[in-house]
XYZ file of C-alpha atoms in Angstrom:
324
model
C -2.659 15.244 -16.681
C 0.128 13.295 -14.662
C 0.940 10.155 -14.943
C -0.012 7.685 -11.864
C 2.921 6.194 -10.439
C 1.908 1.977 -9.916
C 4.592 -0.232 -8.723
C 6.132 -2.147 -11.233
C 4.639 -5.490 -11.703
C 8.201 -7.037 -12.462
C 8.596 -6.365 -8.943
C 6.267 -7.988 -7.272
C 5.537 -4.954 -4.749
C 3.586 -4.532 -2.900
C 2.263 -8.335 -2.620
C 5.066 -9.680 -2.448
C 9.209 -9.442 -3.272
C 10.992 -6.522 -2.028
C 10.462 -3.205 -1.442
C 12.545 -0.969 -3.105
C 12.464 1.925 -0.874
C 15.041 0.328 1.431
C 18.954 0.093 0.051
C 19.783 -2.196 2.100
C 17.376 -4.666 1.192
C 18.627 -4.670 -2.686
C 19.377 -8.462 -3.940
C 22.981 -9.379 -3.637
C 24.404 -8.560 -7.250
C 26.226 -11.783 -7.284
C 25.697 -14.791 -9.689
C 24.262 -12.269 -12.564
C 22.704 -14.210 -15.342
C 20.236 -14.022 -18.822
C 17.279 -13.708 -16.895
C 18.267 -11.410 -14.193
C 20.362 -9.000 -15.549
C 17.202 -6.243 -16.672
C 15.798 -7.190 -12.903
C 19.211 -6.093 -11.046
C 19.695 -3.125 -13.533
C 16.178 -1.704 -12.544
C 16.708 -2.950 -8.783
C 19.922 -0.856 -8.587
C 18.361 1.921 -10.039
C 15.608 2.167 -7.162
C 17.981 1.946 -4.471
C 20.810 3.917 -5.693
C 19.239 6.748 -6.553
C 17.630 6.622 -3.565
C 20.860 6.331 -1.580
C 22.033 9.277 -3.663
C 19.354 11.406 -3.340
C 19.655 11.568 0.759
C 16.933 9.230 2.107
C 17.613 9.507 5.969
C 20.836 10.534 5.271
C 23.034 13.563 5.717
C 25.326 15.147 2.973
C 28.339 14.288 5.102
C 27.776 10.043 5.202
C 27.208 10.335 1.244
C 31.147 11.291 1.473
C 32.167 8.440 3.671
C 33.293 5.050 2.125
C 30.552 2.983 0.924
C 28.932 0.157 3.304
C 27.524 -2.466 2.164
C 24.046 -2.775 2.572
C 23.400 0.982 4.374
C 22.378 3.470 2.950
C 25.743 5.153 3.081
C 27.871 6.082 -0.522
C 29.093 8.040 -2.543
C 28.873 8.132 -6.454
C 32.146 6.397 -7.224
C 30.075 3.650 -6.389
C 28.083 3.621 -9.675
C 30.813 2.586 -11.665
C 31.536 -0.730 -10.513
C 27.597 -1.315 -11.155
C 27.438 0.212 -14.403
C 30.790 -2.378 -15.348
C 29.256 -5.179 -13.735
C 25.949 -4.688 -16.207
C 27.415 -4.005 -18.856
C 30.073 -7.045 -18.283
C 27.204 -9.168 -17.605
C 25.085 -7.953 -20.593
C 28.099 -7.864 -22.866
C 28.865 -11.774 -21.775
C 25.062 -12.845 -23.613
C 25.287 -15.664 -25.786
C 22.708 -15.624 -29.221
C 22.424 -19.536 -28.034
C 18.435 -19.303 -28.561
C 18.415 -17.673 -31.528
C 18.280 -13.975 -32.911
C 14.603 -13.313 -31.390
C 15.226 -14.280 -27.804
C 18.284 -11.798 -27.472
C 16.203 -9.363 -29.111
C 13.066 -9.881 -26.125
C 15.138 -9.700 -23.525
C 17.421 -6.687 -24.553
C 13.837 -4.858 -24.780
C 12.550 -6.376 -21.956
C 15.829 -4.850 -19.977
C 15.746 -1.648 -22.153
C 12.119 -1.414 -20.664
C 12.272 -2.313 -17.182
C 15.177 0.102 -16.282
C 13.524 3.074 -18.060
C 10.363 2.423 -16.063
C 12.700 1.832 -12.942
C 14.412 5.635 -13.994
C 11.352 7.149 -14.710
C 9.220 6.500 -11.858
C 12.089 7.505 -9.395
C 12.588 10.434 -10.890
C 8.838 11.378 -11.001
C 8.223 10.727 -7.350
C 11.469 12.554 -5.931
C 10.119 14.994 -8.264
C 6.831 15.156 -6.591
C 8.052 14.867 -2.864
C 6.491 11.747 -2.384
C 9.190 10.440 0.144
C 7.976 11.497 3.679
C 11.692 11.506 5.246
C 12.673 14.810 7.323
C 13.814 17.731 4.981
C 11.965 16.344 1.965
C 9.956 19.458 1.997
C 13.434 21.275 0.678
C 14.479 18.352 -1.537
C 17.801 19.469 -3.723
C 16.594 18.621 -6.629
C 19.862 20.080 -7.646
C 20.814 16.398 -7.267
C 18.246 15.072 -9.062
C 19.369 17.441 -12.460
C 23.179 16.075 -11.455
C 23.213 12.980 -10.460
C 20.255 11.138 -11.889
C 20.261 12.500 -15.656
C 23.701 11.612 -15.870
C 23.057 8.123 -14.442
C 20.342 8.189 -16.963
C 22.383 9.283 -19.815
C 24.528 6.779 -18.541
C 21.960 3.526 -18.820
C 20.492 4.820 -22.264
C 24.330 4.803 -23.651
C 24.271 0.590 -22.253
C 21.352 0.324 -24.085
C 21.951 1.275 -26.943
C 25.677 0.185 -27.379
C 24.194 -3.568 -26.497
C 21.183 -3.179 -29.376
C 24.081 -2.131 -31.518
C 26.149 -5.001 -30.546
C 23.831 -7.774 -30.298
C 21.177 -6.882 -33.089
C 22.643 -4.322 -35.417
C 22.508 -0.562 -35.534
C 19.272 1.069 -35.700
C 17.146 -1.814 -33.623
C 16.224 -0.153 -30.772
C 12.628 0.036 -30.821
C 11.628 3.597 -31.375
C 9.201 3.014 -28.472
C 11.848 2.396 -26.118
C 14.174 5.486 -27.237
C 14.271 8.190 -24.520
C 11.915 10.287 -26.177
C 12.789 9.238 -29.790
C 16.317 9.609 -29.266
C 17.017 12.937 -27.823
C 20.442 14.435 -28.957
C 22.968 13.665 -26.096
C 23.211 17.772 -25.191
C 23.573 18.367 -21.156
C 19.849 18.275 -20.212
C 18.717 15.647 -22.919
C 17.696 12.869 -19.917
C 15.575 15.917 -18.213
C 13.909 16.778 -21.567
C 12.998 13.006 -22.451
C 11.167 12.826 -19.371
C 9.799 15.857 -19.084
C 8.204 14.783 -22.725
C 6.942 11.288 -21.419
C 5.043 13.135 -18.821
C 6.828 12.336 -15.452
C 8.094 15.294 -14.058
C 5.590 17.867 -12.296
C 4.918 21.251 -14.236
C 7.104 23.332 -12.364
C 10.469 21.428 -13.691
C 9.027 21.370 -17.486
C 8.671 25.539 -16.728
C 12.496 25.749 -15.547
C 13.781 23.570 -18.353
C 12.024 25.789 -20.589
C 12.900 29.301 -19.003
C 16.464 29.212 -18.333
C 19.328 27.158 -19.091
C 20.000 23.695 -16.733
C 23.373 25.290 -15.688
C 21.504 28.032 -14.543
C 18.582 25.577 -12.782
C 21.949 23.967 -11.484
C 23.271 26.933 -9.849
C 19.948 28.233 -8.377
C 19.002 25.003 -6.858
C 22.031 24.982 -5.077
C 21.193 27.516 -2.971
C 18.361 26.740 -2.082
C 14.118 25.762 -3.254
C 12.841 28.087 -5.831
C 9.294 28.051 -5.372
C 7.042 28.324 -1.976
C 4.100 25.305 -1.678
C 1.054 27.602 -0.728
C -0.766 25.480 1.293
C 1.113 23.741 4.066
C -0.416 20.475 4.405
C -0.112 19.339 0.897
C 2.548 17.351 0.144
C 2.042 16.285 -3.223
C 1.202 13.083 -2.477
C -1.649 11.517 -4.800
C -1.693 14.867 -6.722
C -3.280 14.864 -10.421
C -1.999 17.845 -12.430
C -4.944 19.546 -13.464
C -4.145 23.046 -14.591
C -1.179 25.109 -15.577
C -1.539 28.741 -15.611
C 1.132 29.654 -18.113
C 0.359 33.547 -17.705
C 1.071 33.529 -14.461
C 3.362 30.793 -14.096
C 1.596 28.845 -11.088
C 0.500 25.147 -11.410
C -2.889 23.905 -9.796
C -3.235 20.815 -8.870
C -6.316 18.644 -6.734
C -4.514 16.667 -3.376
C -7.660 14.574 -2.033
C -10.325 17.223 -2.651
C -7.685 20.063 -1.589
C -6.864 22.904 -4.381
C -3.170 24.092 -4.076
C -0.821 26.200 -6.292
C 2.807 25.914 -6.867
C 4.700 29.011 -7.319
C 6.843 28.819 -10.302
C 11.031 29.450 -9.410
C 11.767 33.367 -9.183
C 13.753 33.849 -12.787
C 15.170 37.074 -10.927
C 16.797 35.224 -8.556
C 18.339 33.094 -10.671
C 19.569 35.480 -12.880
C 21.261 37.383 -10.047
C 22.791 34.087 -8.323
C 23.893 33.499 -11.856
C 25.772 36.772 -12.243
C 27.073 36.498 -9.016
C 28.542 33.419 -9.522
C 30.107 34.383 -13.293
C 31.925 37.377 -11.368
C 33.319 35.321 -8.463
C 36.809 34.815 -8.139
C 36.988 30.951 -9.689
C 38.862 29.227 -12.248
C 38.746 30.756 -15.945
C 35.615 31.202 -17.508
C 35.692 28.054 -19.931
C 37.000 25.577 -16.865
C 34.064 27.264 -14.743
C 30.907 26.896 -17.425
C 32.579 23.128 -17.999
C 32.571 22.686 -14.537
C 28.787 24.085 -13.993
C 27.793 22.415 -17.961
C 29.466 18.629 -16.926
C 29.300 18.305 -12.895
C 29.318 14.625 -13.050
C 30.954 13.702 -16.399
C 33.051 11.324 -14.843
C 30.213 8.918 -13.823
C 30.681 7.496 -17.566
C 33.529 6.798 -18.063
C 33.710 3.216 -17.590
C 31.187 3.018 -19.920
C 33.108 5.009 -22.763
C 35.794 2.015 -22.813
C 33.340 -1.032 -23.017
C 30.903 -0.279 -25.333
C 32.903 1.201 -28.443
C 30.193 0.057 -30.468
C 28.373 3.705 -29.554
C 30.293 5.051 -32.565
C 27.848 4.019 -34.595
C 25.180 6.521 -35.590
C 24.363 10.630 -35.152
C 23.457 9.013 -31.298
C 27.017 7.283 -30.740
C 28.575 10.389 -32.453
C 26.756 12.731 -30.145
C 27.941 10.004 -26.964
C 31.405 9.743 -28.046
C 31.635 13.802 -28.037
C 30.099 14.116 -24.940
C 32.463 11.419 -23.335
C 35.297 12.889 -25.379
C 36.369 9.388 -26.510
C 38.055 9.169 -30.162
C 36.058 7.935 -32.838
C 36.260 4.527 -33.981
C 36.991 4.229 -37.863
């Protein structure tokens, strides 16, 4: 069964703090310091991935210059975050001793995974009730947030590394015990922790994520049955893996979701390999790495990820040179 989704406590919401499903309202990221750096990391998350994913917003503003406290950016806009946390994380001082370094690097490790996860699992599920969110592209979700992901689980672990020694990331706190970093290892983890809906565990498991990519591009995959249910409060309750359809219970209302048509992705996917594009090995890098350059920043302050098979695997994946 599916995980509830229950505000965040850290947060304060809904009795009192902000309310993370407003941008503009994020906390000005100035004056970072020990205490505040896991809340601004998970804060960030919330609204950034919501600015990303569209909320109110048309695909053309998400190419205009960033404002300032609307919800209008693009993804260049990540890096300067992901700098400014890992600057401000990097700047820690082991001035209290060993243990209190060690509590709050797993107290940040822990609130931005919770902050990732929970987005994820309700864009997943629809639950924002903004126009179009009936045909959400998840496509940006696969893009976008798993390599933002990726991109927060490298900080993490770099700063364990740094701070505390390799291996010291509490093995409750790895993304699914420490996926390999492959292409759709951020999609995988949380498929595994139980917060994405049936339907993406059954893509992930039937075709390739460059192939998901491609098909979600064009448009949604699967038809919602019954047109009043929004997925809103739904409890997984059945999977019919021989027909591919998940059934789920929406306030006393029985719906199924129709599981993406594998046909139609294979032929989108041939028709794309036999366009006229770049050569074949800049096109499947292209489709394999859309957003590859969202981490760089990150491959120049933390070399500390060469330590390990998991800072092997990152320092691949970046294509950064290994550190001796």
């Amino acid at each position: 069964m599916a995980q509830r989704f229950t505000p965040p406590m850290w947060m304060g919401y809904p009795q009192g703090g902000h309310s993370w499903t407003t941008f503009s309202e994020y906390p000005s990221p100035t004056g970072l310091h020990r205490e505040s750096v896991a809340f601004y990391l998970s804060w960030h998350t919330f609204g950034l991935l919501e600015a990303v994913f569209g909320r109110n917003v048309e695909e053309s503003q998400l190419l205009d210059a960033p404002v300032h406290g609307q919800v209008q950016m693009k993804l260049d806009r990540v890096q300067p975050m992901l700098i400014r946390w890992a600057v401000a994380m990097s700047n820690l001082r082991n001035d209290d001793g060993e243990g209190s370094v060690r509590d709050h690097l797993i107290y940040t490790a822990a609130t931005q995974r919770a902050a990732y996860n929970q987005f994820m699992g309700l864009v997943a599920r629809r639950y924002f009730g903004y126009p179009g969110s009936e045909h959400l592209e998840i496509c940006r979700l696969v893009n976008y947030a798993a390599c933002l992901g990726e991109a927060f689980w490298i900080i993490t672990k770099g700063l364990f590394n740094r701070f505390l020694g390799p291996n010291t990331i509490p093995r409750h706190l790895q993304w699914a015990s420490a996926p390999p970093l492959h292409d759709d290892s951020m999609f995988h983890a949380v498929v595994a922790d139980g917060w994405c809906p049936s339907t993406i565990n059954y893509m992930l498991s039937r075709a390739t994520l460059a192939t998901v990519r491609l098909a979600l591009l064009r448009g949604p995959l699967y038809e919602e049955q019954h047109p009043d249910c929004t997925g809103t409060k739904c409890a997984l309750a059945h999977v019919d893996t021989e027909h591919y359809v998940t059934r789920h219970t929406l306030e006393g209302c029985v719906c199924s979701f129709v599981g993406p048509d594998m046909s139609r992705i294979a032929e989108l996917l041939r028709q794309e390999i036999f366009r006229s594009s770049p050569p074949r090995q800049a096109r499947a890098a292209a489709i394999r790495y859309p957003s590859r350059s969202l981490m760089d920043p990150v491959r120049n302050m933390l070399p500390s990820l060469t330590c390990g098979p998991m800072g092997s695997a990152a320092q691949r994946r970046l294509g950064s040179p290994s550190a001796n």
